[in-house]
Tab-separated table of C-alpha atoms in Angstrom:
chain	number	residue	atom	x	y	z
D	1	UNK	CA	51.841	62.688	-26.337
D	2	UNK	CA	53.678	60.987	-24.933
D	3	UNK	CA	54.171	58.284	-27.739
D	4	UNK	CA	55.436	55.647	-25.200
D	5	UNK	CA	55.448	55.232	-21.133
D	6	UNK	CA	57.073	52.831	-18.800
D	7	UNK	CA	55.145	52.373	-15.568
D	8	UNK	CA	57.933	50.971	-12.897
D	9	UNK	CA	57.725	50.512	-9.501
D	10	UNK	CA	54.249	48.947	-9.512
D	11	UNK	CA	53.595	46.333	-6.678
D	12	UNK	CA	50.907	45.088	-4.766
D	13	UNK	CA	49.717	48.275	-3.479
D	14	UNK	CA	50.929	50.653	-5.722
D	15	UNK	CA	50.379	51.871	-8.933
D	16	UNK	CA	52.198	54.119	-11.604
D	17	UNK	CA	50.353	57.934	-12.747
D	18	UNK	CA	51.153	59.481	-15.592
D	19	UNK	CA	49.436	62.262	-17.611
D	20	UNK	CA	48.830	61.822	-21.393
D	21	UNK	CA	47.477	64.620	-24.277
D	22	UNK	CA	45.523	64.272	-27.173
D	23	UNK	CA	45.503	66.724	-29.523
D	24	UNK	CA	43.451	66.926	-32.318
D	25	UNK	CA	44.016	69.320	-35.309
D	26	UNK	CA	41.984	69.976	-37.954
D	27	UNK	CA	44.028	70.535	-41.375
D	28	UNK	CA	40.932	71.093	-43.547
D	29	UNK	CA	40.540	71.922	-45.968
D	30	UNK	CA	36.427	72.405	-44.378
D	31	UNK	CA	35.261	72.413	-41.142
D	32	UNK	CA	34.696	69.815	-39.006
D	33	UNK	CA	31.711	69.195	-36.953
D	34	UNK	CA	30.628	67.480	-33.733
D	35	UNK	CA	34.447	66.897	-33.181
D	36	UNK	CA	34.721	64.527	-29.929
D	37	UNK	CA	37.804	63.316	-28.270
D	38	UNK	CA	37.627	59.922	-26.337
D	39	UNK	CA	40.283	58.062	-24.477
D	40	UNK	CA	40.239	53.957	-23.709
D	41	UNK	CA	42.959	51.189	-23.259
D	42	UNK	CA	43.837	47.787	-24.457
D	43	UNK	CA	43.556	45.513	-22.395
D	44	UNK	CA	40.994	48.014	-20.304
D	45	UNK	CA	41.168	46.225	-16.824
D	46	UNK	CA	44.596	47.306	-15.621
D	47	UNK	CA	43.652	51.368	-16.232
D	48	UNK	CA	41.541	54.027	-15.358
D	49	UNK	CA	41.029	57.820	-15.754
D	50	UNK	CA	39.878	60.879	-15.041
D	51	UNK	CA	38.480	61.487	-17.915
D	52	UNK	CA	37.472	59.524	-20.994
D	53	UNK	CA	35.525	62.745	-23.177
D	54	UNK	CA	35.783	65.664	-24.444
D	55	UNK	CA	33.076	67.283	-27.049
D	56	UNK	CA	34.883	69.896	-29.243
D	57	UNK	CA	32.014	71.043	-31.346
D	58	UNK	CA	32.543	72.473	-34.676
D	59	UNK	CA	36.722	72.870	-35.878
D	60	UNK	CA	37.457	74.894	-38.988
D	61	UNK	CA	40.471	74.946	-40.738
D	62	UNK	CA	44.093	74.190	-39.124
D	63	UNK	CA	41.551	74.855	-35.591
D	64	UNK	CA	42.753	72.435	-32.441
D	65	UNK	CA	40.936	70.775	-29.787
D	66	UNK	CA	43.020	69.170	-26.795
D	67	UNK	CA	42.111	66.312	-23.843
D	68	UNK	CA	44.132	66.063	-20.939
D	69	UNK	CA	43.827	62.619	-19.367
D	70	UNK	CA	45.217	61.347	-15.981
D	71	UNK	CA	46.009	57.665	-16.642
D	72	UNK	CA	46.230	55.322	-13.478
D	73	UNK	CA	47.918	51.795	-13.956
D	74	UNK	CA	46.400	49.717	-11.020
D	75	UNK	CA	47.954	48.119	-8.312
D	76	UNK	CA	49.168	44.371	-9.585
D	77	UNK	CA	49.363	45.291	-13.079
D	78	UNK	CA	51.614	42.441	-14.318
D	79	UNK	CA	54.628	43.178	-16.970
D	80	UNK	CA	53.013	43.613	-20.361
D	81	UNK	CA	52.347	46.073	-23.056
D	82	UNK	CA	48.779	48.020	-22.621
D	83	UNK	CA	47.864	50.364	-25.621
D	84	UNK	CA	45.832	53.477	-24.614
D	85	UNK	CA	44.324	54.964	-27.733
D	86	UNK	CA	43.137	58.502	-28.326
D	87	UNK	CA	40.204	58.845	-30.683
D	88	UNK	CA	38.605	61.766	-32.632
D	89	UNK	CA	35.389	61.728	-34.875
D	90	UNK	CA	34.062	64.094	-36.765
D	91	UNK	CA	31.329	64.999	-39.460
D	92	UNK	CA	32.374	66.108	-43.035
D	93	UNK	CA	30.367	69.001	-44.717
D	94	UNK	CA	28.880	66.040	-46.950
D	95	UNK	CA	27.271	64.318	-43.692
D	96	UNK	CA	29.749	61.646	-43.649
D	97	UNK	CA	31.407	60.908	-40.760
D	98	UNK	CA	35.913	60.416	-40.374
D	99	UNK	CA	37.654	59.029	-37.869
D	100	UNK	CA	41.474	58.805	-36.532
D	101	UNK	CA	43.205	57.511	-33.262
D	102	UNK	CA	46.660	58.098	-31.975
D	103	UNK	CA	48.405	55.691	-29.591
D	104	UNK	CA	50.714	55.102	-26.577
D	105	UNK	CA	52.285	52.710	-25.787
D	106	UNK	CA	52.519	51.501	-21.731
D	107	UNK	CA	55.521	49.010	-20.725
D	108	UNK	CA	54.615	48.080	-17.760
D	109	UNK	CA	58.333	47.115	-15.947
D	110	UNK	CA	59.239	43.650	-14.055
D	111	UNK	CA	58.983	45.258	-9.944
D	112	UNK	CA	59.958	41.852	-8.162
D	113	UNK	CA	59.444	42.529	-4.380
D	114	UNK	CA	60.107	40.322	-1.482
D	115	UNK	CA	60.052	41.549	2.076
D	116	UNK	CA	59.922	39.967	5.357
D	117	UNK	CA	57.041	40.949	7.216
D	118	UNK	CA	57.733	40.580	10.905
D	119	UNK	CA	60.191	43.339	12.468
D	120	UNK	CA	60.709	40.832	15.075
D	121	UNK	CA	60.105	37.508	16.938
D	122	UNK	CA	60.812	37.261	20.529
D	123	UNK	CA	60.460	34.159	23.116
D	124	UNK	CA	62.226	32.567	26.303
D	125	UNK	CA	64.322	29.872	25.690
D	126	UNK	CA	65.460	28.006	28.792
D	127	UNK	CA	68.802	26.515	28.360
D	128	UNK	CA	70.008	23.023	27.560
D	129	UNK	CA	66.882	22.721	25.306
D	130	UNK	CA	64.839	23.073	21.623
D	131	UNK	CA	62.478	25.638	21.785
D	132	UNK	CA	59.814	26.807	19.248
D	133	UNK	CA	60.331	30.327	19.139
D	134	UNK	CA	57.812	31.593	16.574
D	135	UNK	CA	57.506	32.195	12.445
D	136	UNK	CA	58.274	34.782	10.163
D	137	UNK	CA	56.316	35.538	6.932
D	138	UNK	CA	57.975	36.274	3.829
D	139	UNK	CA	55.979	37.936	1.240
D	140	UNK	CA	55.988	38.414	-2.867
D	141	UNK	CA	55.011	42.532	-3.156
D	142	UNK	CA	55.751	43.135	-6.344
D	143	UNK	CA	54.298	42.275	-10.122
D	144	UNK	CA	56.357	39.508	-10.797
D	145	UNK	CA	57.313	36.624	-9.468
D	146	UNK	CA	60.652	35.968	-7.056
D	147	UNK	CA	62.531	32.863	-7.481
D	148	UNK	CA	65.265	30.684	-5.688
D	149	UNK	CA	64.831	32.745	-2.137
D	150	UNK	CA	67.199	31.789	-0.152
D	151	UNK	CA	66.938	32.925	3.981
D	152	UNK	CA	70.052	32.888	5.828
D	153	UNK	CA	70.758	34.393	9.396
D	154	UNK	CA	73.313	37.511	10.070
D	155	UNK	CA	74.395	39.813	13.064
D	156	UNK	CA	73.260	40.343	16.540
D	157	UNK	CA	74.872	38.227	19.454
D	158	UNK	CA	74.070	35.169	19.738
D	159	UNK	CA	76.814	33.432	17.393
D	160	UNK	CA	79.483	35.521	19.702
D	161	UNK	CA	77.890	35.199	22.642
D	162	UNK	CA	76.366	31.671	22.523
D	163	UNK	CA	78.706	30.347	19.396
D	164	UNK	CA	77.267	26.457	20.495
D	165	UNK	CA	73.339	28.186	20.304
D	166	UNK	CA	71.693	26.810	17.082
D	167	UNK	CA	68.840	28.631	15.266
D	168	UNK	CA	67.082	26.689	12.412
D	169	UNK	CA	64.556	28.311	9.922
D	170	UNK	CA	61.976	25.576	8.152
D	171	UNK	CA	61.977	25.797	5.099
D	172	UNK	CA	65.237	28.361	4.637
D	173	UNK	CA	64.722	27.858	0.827
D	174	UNK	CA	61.518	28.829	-1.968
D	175	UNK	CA	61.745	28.049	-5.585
D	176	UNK	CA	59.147	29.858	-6.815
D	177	UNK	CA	57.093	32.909	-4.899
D	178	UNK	CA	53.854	34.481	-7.254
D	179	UNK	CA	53.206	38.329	-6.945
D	180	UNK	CA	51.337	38.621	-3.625
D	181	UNK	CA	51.534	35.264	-2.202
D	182	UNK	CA	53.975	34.193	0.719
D	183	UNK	CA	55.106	31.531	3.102
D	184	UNK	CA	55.525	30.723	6.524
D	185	UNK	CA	59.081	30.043	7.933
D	186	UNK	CA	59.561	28.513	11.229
D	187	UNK	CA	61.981	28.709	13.844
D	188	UNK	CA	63.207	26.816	16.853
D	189	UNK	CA	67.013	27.906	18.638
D	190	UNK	CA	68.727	25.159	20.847
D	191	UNK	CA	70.648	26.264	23.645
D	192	UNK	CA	72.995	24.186	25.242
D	193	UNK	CA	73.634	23.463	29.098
D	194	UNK	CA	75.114	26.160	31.438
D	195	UNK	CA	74.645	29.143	29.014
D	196	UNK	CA	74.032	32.406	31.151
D	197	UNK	CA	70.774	34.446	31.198
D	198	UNK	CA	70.450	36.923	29.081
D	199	UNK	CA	69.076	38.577	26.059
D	200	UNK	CA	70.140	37.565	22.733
D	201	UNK	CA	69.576	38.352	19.435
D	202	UNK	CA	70.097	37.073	15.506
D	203	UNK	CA	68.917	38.769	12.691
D	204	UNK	CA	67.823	37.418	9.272
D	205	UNK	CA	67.450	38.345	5.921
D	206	UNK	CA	66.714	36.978	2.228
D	207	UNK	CA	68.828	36.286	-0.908
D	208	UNK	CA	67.308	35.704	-4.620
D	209	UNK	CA	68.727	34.449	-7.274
D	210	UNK	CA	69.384	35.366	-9.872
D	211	UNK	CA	69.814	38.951	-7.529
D	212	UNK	CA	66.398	40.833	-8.472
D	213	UNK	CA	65.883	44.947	-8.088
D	214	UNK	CA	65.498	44.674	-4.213
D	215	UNK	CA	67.142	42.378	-2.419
C-alpha cells in the first residue's frame, strides 16, 4: 500500500516523499522460512530510500511480516511512470524456495516552472538618450519543459510619468525553454529630451502559452 502515487510539484530542487508498506502474509498452509522483504524501483535512478530490507525469519501459518519504506523521488524527475516493487522470498518445508512481489505505481506529474530571477535591475539613464540598462534571466524550474514565453512589461510609473520613455526587452519571446535551462533578456529604455529627474520604475512579467500551472 498504496497501490498507486502521484508525485506533483517536483522541480529543479525539489522532490516529492511519500511513505509506502509492504506487507507480507503468510496463508500456509506450512511455515515459511528465511522470509525477507526487499524494496527497489523501475527505472532505479530517479528514487531512493530509507530502507531497502527487512529479514523476517521464520512465518507460520496466516503469520505477517511488514516493511515500512520512505520513498524519495529526486529533484528533476521528469513526467513518467516509475514502478517500485515490493518483494518477499521464502523457503518451503521441502527446501524449495517461492517468491511474490507487489507493486506501485508512481505518476510522476507535468510541474512546468518559469520564474524570473532578478527582483530588480536598476541604472541612470540621462535623458534624450538609449541607454543599456542591464538583463534579466528567465529560468525553466520545473520537470517539464515551458513553451511560447512571452515577456511583456506592466505597472510602475514610467508609462504615466514618461508616456514618450521606451523600454525594449531582447528577445521578449522563447519558443521552447528545457527543465532547468534559461535565457538572457536584455534591456535598454530611451528617454526623450527635457524629461525631469527622477526615479522611475516598470515592472515585467511572463506569459506562456498554452497558460501552464504557474504563470
Amino acid at each position: 500500500e498504496p497501490l498507486e502515487v502521484t508525485a506533483s510539484g517536483i522541480t529543479q530542487t525539489t522532490g516529492y516523499t511519500f511513505d509506502v508498506m509492504i506487507n507480507y502474509t503468510n496463508l500456509g498452509p506450512a511455515t515459511a522460512y528465511d522470509v525477507n522483504l526487499t524494496v527497489y524501483a523501475v527505472p532505479s535512478t530517479y528514487t531512493t530510500f530509507n530502507t531497502t530490507f527487512k529479514s523476517c525469519g521464520d512465518l507460520g501459518v496466516n503469520k505477517s511480516c511488514t516493511l515500512g519504506v520512505r520513498v524519495n523521488v529526486l529533484p528533476k524527475t521528469p513526467p513518467i511512470l516509475i514502478v517500485l516493487y515490493g518483494n518477499a522470498t521464502w523457503r518451503n518445508p521441502d527446501v524449495t524456495l517461492n517468491t511474490t512481489v507487489g507493486e506501485t505505481d508512481i505518476i510522476v506529474a507535468e510541474n512546468p516552472v518559469i520564474e524570473i530571477v532578478e527582483d530588480e535591475v536598476r541604472k541612470e539613464t540621462p535623458h534624450d538618450k538609449t541607454t543599456y540598462v542591464g538583463n534579466i534571466t528567465v529560468a525553466s524550474l520545473g520537470n517539464t519543459p515551458v513553451t511560447d514565453i512571452v515577456l511583456s512589461l506592466t505597472g510602475g510609473n514610467l508609462g504615466t510619468d514618461c508616456p514618450d520613455c521606451a523600454v525594449t526587452l531582447f528577445p521578449n519571446e522563447w519558443g521552447v525553454l528545457d527543465p532547468g535551462e534559461n535565457f538572457t533578456v536584455d534591456i535598454t529604455v530611451t528617454v526623450p529630451g527635457g524629461q525631469p529627474p527622477g526615479v522611475y520604475s516598470v515592472s515585467y512579467t511572463h506569459l506562456t502559452l498554452p497558460t501552464t500551472e504557474r504563470v
